[in-house]
């Protein structure tokens, strides 16, 4: 969503945006996940890798029809997301390397171009989108961006109160309601002026 809003720039048809648990730099996020051997992040790495391998197996016949050289054994025996991305995903989409694909896909490159109010909601205990990867300077230098940083929330879970109730919809709804109200009153002023 962030990449889309930035790419659209002034032409973005949205009034506002909300991004929860944003992986700003996909290469560094995957590098982080793949490097974790004894932490909660490793569970995400394994789950995502297994999802990718299963998706490959389920669609192998179609994928192998692509005019690129793929090594099925290397793909199915990948030990991390980066290795899988290097062996399959980047080849399927015509990139020279996993890094090139992931850098192109990362929203950090488009944040300066966001021209609508956009709320980023990140949690300090997110095992995927860790604090050191949040581009604070980019967010603070663009007046259209707001960062809400919470102590707890994990990766988009934001559980609280009576578990398994999530509270993330409250700030998201309030932000959108405020932006729509502001946009509506701005539109009304424009019509009467």
PDB file of C-alpha atoms in Angstrom:
ATOM      1  CA  UNK A   1       0.000   0.000   0.000  1.00  0.00           C
ATOM      2  CA  UNK A   2       2.817   2.423   0.900  1.00  0.00           C
ATOM      3  CA  UNK A   3       4.565   1.832  -2.414  1.00  0.00           C
ATOM      4  CA  UNK A   4       1.303   2.399  -4.319  1.00  0.00           C
ATOM      5  CA  UNK A   5       0.514   5.648  -2.483  1.00  0.00           C
ATOM      6  CA  UNK A   6       4.032   6.929  -3.145  1.00  0.00           C
ATOM      7  CA  UNK A   7       4.044   5.879  -6.783  1.00  0.00           C
ATOM      8  CA  UNK A   8       0.722   7.627  -7.346  1.00  0.00           C
ATOM      9  CA  UNK A   9       2.102  10.814  -5.772  1.00  0.00           C
ATOM     10  CA  UNK A  10      -0.317  13.716  -6.377  1.00  0.00           C
ATOM     11  CA  UNK A  11      -2.539  11.465  -8.525  1.00  0.00           C
ATOM     12  CA  UNK A  12      -3.374   9.148  -5.595  1.00  0.00           C
ATOM     13  CA  UNK A  13      -7.168   8.737  -5.543  1.00  0.00           C
ATOM     14  CA  UNK A  14      -7.208   7.904  -1.816  1.00  0.00           C
ATOM     15  CA  UNK A  15      -8.047  10.442   0.877  1.00  0.00           C
ATOM     16  CA  UNK A  16      -5.718   8.865   3.445  1.00  0.00           C
ATOM     17  CA  UNK A  17      -3.756   5.708   4.126  1.00  0.00           C
ATOM     18  CA  UNK A  18      -2.991   3.467   7.090  1.00  0.00           C
ATOM     19  CA  UNK A  19      -0.177   0.957   7.089  1.00  0.00           C
ATOM     20  CA  UNK A  20       0.103  -1.495  10.001  1.00  0.00           C
ATOM     21  CA  UNK A  21       3.351  -3.391  10.649  1.00  0.00           C
ATOM     22  CA  UNK A  22       5.051  -2.004   7.563  1.00  0.00           C
ATOM     23  CA  UNK A  23       8.157  -3.883   6.361  1.00  0.00           C
ATOM     24  CA  UNK A  24       9.854  -0.737   5.055  1.00  0.00           C
ATOM     25  CA  UNK A  25      12.959  -2.473   3.706  1.00  0.00           C
ATOM     26  CA  UNK A  26      12.155  -5.991   2.505  1.00  0.00           C
ATOM     27  CA  UNK A  27      15.778  -6.993   1.965  1.00  0.00           C
ATOM     28  CA  UNK A  28      16.765  -6.084   5.520  1.00  0.00           C
ATOM     29  CA  UNK A  29      13.573  -7.618   6.970  1.00  0.00           C
ATOM     30  CA  UNK A  30      14.276 -10.952   5.271  1.00  0.00           C
ATOM     31  CA  UNK A  31      17.954 -10.739   6.183  1.00  0.00           C
ATOM     32  CA  UNK A  32      16.866 -10.231   9.815  1.00  0.00           C
ATOM     33  CA  UNK A  33      14.369 -13.106   9.757  1.00  0.00           C
ATOM     34  CA  UNK A  34      16.839 -15.506   8.149  1.00  0.00           C
ATOM     35  CA  UNK A  35      19.524 -14.641  10.722  1.00  0.00           C
ATOM     36  CA  UNK A  36      17.365 -15.457  13.744  1.00  0.00           C
ATOM     37  CA  UNK A  37      18.006 -18.963  14.995  1.00  0.00           C
ATOM     38  CA  UNK A  38      16.786 -18.845  18.576  1.00  0.00           C
ATOM     39  CA  UNK A  39      14.074 -16.205  18.737  1.00  0.00           C
ATOM     40  CA  UNK A  40      10.383 -15.738  18.058  1.00  0.00           C
ATOM     41  CA  UNK A  41      11.285 -14.209  14.680  1.00  0.00           C
ATOM     42  CA  UNK A  42      12.482 -17.655  13.563  1.00  0.00           C
ATOM     43  CA  UNK A  43       8.900 -18.970  13.786  1.00  0.00           C
ATOM     44  CA  UNK A  44       7.817 -16.329  11.267  1.00  0.00           C
ATOM     45  CA  UNK A  45      10.771 -17.156   9.030  1.00  0.00           C
ATOM     46  CA  UNK A  46       9.884 -20.855   9.021  1.00  0.00           C
ATOM     47  CA  UNK A  47       6.161 -20.191   8.512  1.00  0.00           C
ATOM     48  CA  UNK A  48       6.745 -17.795   5.609  1.00  0.00           C
ATOM     49  CA  UNK A  49       9.316 -20.103   4.013  1.00  0.00           C
ATOM     50  CA  UNK A  50       6.954 -23.088   4.291  1.00  0.00           C
ATOM     51  CA  UNK A  51       4.147 -21.016   2.762  1.00  0.00           C
ATOM     52  CA  UNK A  52       6.406 -20.074  -0.163  1.00  0.00           C
ATOM     53  CA  UNK A  53       7.560 -23.668  -0.696  1.00  0.00           C
ATOM     54  CA  UNK A  54       3.965 -24.960  -0.602  1.00  0.00           C
ATOM     55  CA  UNK A  55       2.857 -22.270  -3.055  1.00  0.00           C
ATOM     56  CA  UNK A  56       5.718 -23.317  -5.351  1.00  0.00           C
ATOM     57  CA  UNK A  57       4.813 -27.011  -5.086  1.00  0.00           C
ATOM     58  CA  UNK A  58       1.132 -26.257  -5.756  1.00  0.00           C
ATOM     59  CA  UNK A  59       1.987 -24.183  -8.842  1.00  0.00           C
ATOM     60  CA  UNK A  60       5.211 -25.869  -9.944  1.00  0.00           C
ATOM     61  CA  UNK A  61       3.956 -26.981 -13.361  1.00  0.00           C
ATOM     62  CA  UNK A  62       2.904 -23.442 -14.284  1.00  0.00           C
ATOM     63  CA  UNK A  63       6.017 -21.809 -12.823  1.00  0.00           C
ATOM     64  CA  UNK A  64       8.373 -24.190 -14.626  1.00  0.00           C
ATOM     65  CA  UNK A  65       6.802 -23.150 -17.950  1.00  0.00           C
ATOM     66  CA  UNK A  66       8.440 -19.744 -17.515  1.00  0.00           C
ATOM     67  CA  UNK A  67      11.391 -19.180 -19.868  1.00  0.00           C
ATOM     68  CA  UNK A  68      13.936 -19.151 -17.038  1.00  0.00           C
ATOM     69  CA  UNK A  69      16.276 -21.750 -15.591  1.00  0.00           C
ATOM     70  CA  UNK A  70      15.089 -22.934 -12.169  1.00  0.00           C
ATOM     71  CA  UNK A  71      16.528 -25.669 -10.015  1.00  0.00           C
ATOM     72  CA  UNK A  72      13.584 -27.389  -8.289  1.00  0.00           C
ATOM     73  CA  UNK A  73      15.852 -29.132  -5.789  1.00  0.00           C
ATOM     74  CA  UNK A  74      17.432 -25.832  -4.695  1.00  0.00           C
ATOM     75  CA  UNK A  75      14.021 -24.164  -4.460  1.00  0.00           C
ATOM     76  CA  UNK A  76      12.407 -26.902  -2.385  1.00  0.00           C
ATOM     77  CA  UNK A  77      15.459 -27.289  -0.133  1.00  0.00           C
ATOM     78  CA  UNK A  78      15.881 -23.567   0.546  1.00  0.00           C
ATOM     79  CA  UNK A  79      16.749 -23.017   4.196  1.00  0.00           C
ATOM     80  CA  UNK A  80      15.647 -19.381   4.344  1.00  0.00           C
ATOM     81  CA  UNK A  81      13.404 -16.845   2.649  1.00  0.00           C
ATOM     82  CA  UNK A  82      16.359 -15.078   0.996  1.00  0.00           C
ATOM     83  CA  UNK A  83      17.600 -18.313  -0.543  1.00  0.00           C
ATOM     84  CA  UNK A  84      14.088 -19.094  -1.840  1.00  0.00           C
ATOM     85  CA  UNK A  85      13.799 -15.563  -3.231  1.00  0.00           C
ATOM     86  CA  UNK A  86      17.173 -15.919  -4.957  1.00  0.00           C
ATOM     87  CA  UNK A  87      16.412 -19.363  -6.414  1.00  0.00           C
ATOM     88  CA  UNK A  88      12.788 -18.806  -7.490  1.00  0.00           C
ATOM     89  CA  UNK A  89      11.049 -15.475  -6.982  1.00  0.00           C
ATOM     90  CA  UNK A  90      13.622 -13.131  -8.511  1.00  0.00           C
ATOM     91  CA  UNK A  91      14.008 -15.445 -11.529  1.00  0.00           C
ATOM     92  CA  UNK A  92      10.249 -15.697 -12.053  1.00  0.00           C
ATOM     93  CA  UNK A  93       9.966 -11.906 -12.118  1.00  0.00           C
ATOM     94  CA  UNK A  94      13.116 -11.231 -14.161  1.00  0.00           C
ATOM     95  CA  UNK A  95      15.410  -9.652 -11.568  1.00  0.00           C
ATOM     96  CA  UNK A  96      19.177 -10.147 -11.484  1.00  0.00           C
ATOM     97  CA  UNK A  97      19.251 -10.867  -7.750  1.00  0.00           C
ATOM     98  CA  UNK A  98      17.036 -11.222  -4.701  1.00  0.00           C
ATOM     99  CA  UNK A  99      18.431  -7.917  -3.446  1.00  0.00           C
ATOM    100  CA  UNK A 100      17.427  -6.112  -6.645  1.00  0.00           C
ATOM    101  CA  UNK A 101      13.871  -7.514  -6.424  1.00  0.00           C
ATOM    102  CA  UNK A 102      13.507  -6.765  -2.724  1.00  0.00           C
ATOM    103  CA  UNK A 103      14.962  -3.267  -3.002  1.00  0.00           C
ATOM    104  CA  UNK A 104      12.558  -2.499  -5.849  1.00  0.00           C
ATOM    105  CA  UNK A 105       9.636  -3.894  -3.833  1.00  0.00           C
ATOM    106  CA  UNK A 106      10.475  -1.971  -0.654  1.00  0.00           C
ATOM    107  CA  UNK A 107       8.272   0.977   0.178  1.00  0.00           C
ATOM    108  CA  UNK A 108      11.115   2.969   1.772  1.00  0.00           C
ATOM    109  CA  UNK A 109      11.985   4.179  -1.719  1.00  0.00           C
ATOM    110  CA  UNK A 110       8.554   5.770  -2.218  1.00  0.00           C
ATOM    111  CA  UNK A 111       7.869   7.399   1.145  1.00  0.00           C
ATOM    112  CA  UNK A 112       9.205  10.809   0.122  1.00  0.00           C
ATOM    113  CA  UNK A 113       6.592  10.904  -2.653  1.00  0.00           C
ATOM    114  CA  UNK A 114       3.512  10.322  -0.476  1.00  0.00           C
ATOM    115  CA  UNK A 115       1.189  13.315  -0.797  1.00  0.00           C
ATOM    116  CA  UNK A 116      -1.830  12.163   1.276  1.00  0.00           C
ATOM    117  CA  UNK A 117      -2.084  11.827   5.075  1.00  0.00           C
ATOM    118  CA  UNK A 118      -0.717   8.379   5.933  1.00  0.00           C
ATOM    119  CA  UNK A 119      -0.502   6.739   9.344  1.00  0.00           C
ATOM    120  CA  UNK A 120       2.146   4.093  10.012  1.00  0.00           C
ATOM    121  CA  UNK A 121       1.398   1.911  13.028  1.00  0.00           C
ATOM    122  CA  UNK A 122       4.383  -0.082  14.261  1.00  0.00           C
ATOM    123  CA  UNK A 123       5.076  -1.974  17.462  1.00  0.00           C
ATOM    124  CA  UNK A 124       8.396  -2.107  19.289  1.00  0.00           C
ATOM    125  CA  UNK A 125       7.919  -5.832  19.928  1.00  0.00           C
ATOM    126  CA  UNK A 126       7.270  -6.665  16.260  1.00  0.00           C
ATOM    127  CA  UNK A 127       9.522  -9.650  15.469  1.00  0.00           C
ATOM    128  CA  UNK A 128       9.403  -8.901  11.716  1.00  0.00           C
ATOM    129  CA  UNK A 129       9.432  -5.126  11.320  1.00  0.00           C
ATOM    130  CA  UNK A 130      11.972  -4.357  14.006  1.00  0.00           C
ATOM    131  CA  UNK A 131      12.614  -0.845  15.323  1.00  0.00           C
ATOM    132  CA  UNK A 132      16.043  -0.484  13.697  1.00  0.00           C
ATOM    133  CA  UNK A 133      14.413  -0.832  10.258  1.00  0.00           C
ATOM    134  CA  UNK A 134      11.861   1.952  10.746  1.00  0.00           C
ATOM    135  CA  UNK A 135      12.966   4.912   8.567  1.00  0.00           C
ATOM    136  CA  UNK A 136      12.318   7.583  11.196  1.00  0.00           C
ATOM    137  CA  UNK A 137      13.998  10.356   9.196  1.00  0.00           C
ATOM    138  CA  UNK A 138      11.852   9.715   6.103  1.00  0.00           C
ATOM    139  CA  UNK A 139       8.697   9.751   8.207  1.00  0.00           C
ATOM    140  CA  UNK A 140       9.634  12.889  10.135  1.00  0.00           C
ATOM    141  CA  UNK A 141      10.701  14.752   6.964  1.00  0.00           C
ATOM    142  CA  UNK A 142       7.400  14.206   5.132  1.00  0.00           C
ATOM    143  CA  UNK A 143       4.554  16.290   6.631  1.00  0.00           C
ATOM    144  CA  UNK A 144       2.009  13.812   5.236  1.00  0.00           C
ATOM    145  CA  UNK A 145       3.330  10.915   7.334  1.00  0.00           C
ATOM    146  CA  UNK A 146       2.541  10.073  10.944  1.00  0.00           C
ATOM    147  CA  UNK A 147       4.165   7.294  12.964  1.00  0.00           C
ATOM    148  CA  UNK A 148       2.333   5.716  15.872  1.00  0.00           C
ATOM    149  CA  UNK A 149       4.818   3.535  17.727  1.00  0.00           C
ATOM    150  CA  UNK A 150       3.483   1.257  20.460  1.00  0.00           C
ATOM    151  CA  UNK A 151       5.279  -0.802  23.090  1.00  0.00           C
ATOM    152  CA  UNK A 152       3.212  -3.925  22.334  1.00  0.00           C
ATOM    153  CA  UNK A 153       1.349  -5.284  19.376  1.00  0.00           C
ATOM    154  CA  UNK A 154       3.604  -7.849  17.789  1.00  0.00           C
ATOM    155  CA  UNK A 155       3.369  -8.109  14.048  1.00  0.00           C
ATOM    156  CA  UNK A 156      -0.089  -6.670  13.316  1.00  0.00           C
ATOM    157  CA  UNK A 157      -1.752  -8.556  16.189  1.00  0.00           C
ATOM    158  CA  UNK A 158      -2.313  -5.742  18.669  1.00  0.00           C
ATOM    159  CA  UNK A 159      -4.017  -8.010  21.164  1.00  0.00           C
ATOM    160  CA  UNK A 160      -5.338  -6.559  24.368  1.00  0.00           C
ATOM    161  CA  UNK A 161      -8.144  -6.638  26.865  1.00  0.00           C
ATOM    162  CA  UNK A 162      -9.981  -9.931  26.552  1.00  0.00           C
ATOM    163  CA  UNK A 163      -7.783 -12.069  24.364  1.00  0.00           C
ATOM    164  CA  UNK A 164      -8.050 -12.679  21.427  1.00  0.00           C
ATOM    165  CA  UNK A 165      -9.507  -9.201  20.917  1.00  0.00           C
ATOM    166  CA  UNK A 166      -7.452  -6.822  18.820  1.00  0.00           C
ATOM    167  CA  UNK A 167      -7.529  -3.102  19.462  1.00  0.00           C
ATOM    168  CA  UNK A 168      -5.835  -1.967  16.229  1.00  0.00           C
ATOM    169  CA  UNK A 169      -9.137  -1.135  14.557  1.00  0.00           C
ATOM    170  CA  UNK A 170      -9.766   1.703  17.050  1.00  0.00           C
ATOM    171  CA  UNK A 171      -6.865   4.022  16.108  1.00  0.00           C
ATOM    172  CA  UNK A 172      -7.230   3.072  12.445  1.00  0.00           C
ATOM    173  CA  UNK A 173     -10.945   3.939  12.451  1.00  0.00           C
ATOM    174  CA  UNK A 174     -10.332   7.182  14.342  1.00  0.00           C
ATOM    175  CA  UNK A 175      -7.631   8.234  11.893  1.00  0.00           C
ATOM    176  CA  UNK A 176      -9.800   7.508   8.848  1.00  0.00           C
ATOM    177  CA  UNK A 177     -12.840   9.224  10.405  1.00  0.00           C
ATOM    178  CA  UNK A 178     -10.745  12.316  11.152  1.00  0.00           C
ATOM    179  CA  UNK A 179      -9.237  12.383   7.662  1.00  0.00           C
ATOM    180  CA  UNK A 180     -12.641  11.951   5.995  1.00  0.00           C
ATOM    181  CA  UNK A 181     -14.131  14.709   8.161  1.00  0.00           C
ATOM    182  CA  UNK A 182     -11.229  17.016   7.313  1.00  0.00           C
ATOM    183  CA  UNK A 183     -11.457  16.136   3.610  1.00  0.00           C
ATOM    184  CA  UNK A 184     -15.229  16.686   3.620  1.00  0.00           C
ATOM    185  CA  UNK A 185     -15.004  20.083   5.332  1.00  0.00           C
ATOM    186  CA  UNK A 186     -12.162  21.076   2.991  1.00  0.00           C
ATOM    187  CA  UNK A 187     -14.327  20.109   0.005  1.00  0.00           C
ATOM    188  CA  UNK A 188     -17.282  22.091   1.383  1.00  0.00           C
ATOM    189  CA  UNK A 189     -15.094  25.182   1.892  1.00  0.00           C
ATOM    190  CA  UNK A 190     -13.873  24.854  -1.679  1.00  0.00           C
ATOM    191  CA  UNK A 191     -17.434  24.733  -3.032  1.00  0.00           C
ATOM    192  CA  UNK A 192     -18.619  27.756  -1.058  1.00  0.00           C
ATOM    193  CA  UNK A 193     -15.516  29.872  -1.670  1.00  0.00           C
TER     194      UNK A 193
END
